[in-house]
């Protein structure tokens, strides 16, 4: 695991957008796993800017989003699909047929989960998985639990997660669906490359526990420690509780100030 600390969230967004753009340039047929939440929004803006500048072409890229709320149709303003349409998909040249999403309004959620797993498998698995981090250490919607699900599943959302998502529902936590669909831990952990971004002071405790271990199903992100190649990109606030001595195998890099800004 490599932890890179940037001065602020804008620098995190630029660094991760650059990393994604470079991966697409290196492999135009990249299979890209995408997150939602507040954290990646500036990264999507940066990616759109890179696309507009002609620096990245998404025409042959395939995407799979991590999760979706149960019961919501794709055009529901609180759905993650709607979030992605507004903040990314409609601004870039992704082929509509290569955008993959869980249907929150599927009549049979279990077969919807199975369909998604097969679609990921058929695409050859995820090449680059971009992740956010829940305040409780969740990744995707893999919530802290006694055991973790390997594959796509229906999950009961924790109160803190529903609170954290209230902004999508006019600030009303009660309006946030109580269940969601999420890809599982094995799908995430077997991605060929993983980059996790976390910004802001509220993420600092989860970042500390993720980086220090132990692997704990009550902090699902801690399982990323079992992976050789994971890049954790933080702003200073999210890095605030990092221990002075990091465990063996965790490298720390403080990013140099950017010289040339677009
Ligand atoms: C949400 C999403 C996650 C996201 C996380 C952090 O509930 N399901 O995919 O990474 O929580 O969200 P935020 O970036 O808003 O803090």
PDB file of C-alpha atoms in Angstrom, residues 36 193 199:
ATOM      1  CA  UNK A  36     -20.054   8.092  -5.816  1.00  0.00           C
ATOM      2  CA  UNK A 193      -5.334  -1.684  -9.594  1.00  0.00           C
ATOM      3  CA  UNK A 199     -10.475  13.920   2.112  1.00  0.00           C
TER       4      UNK A 199
END
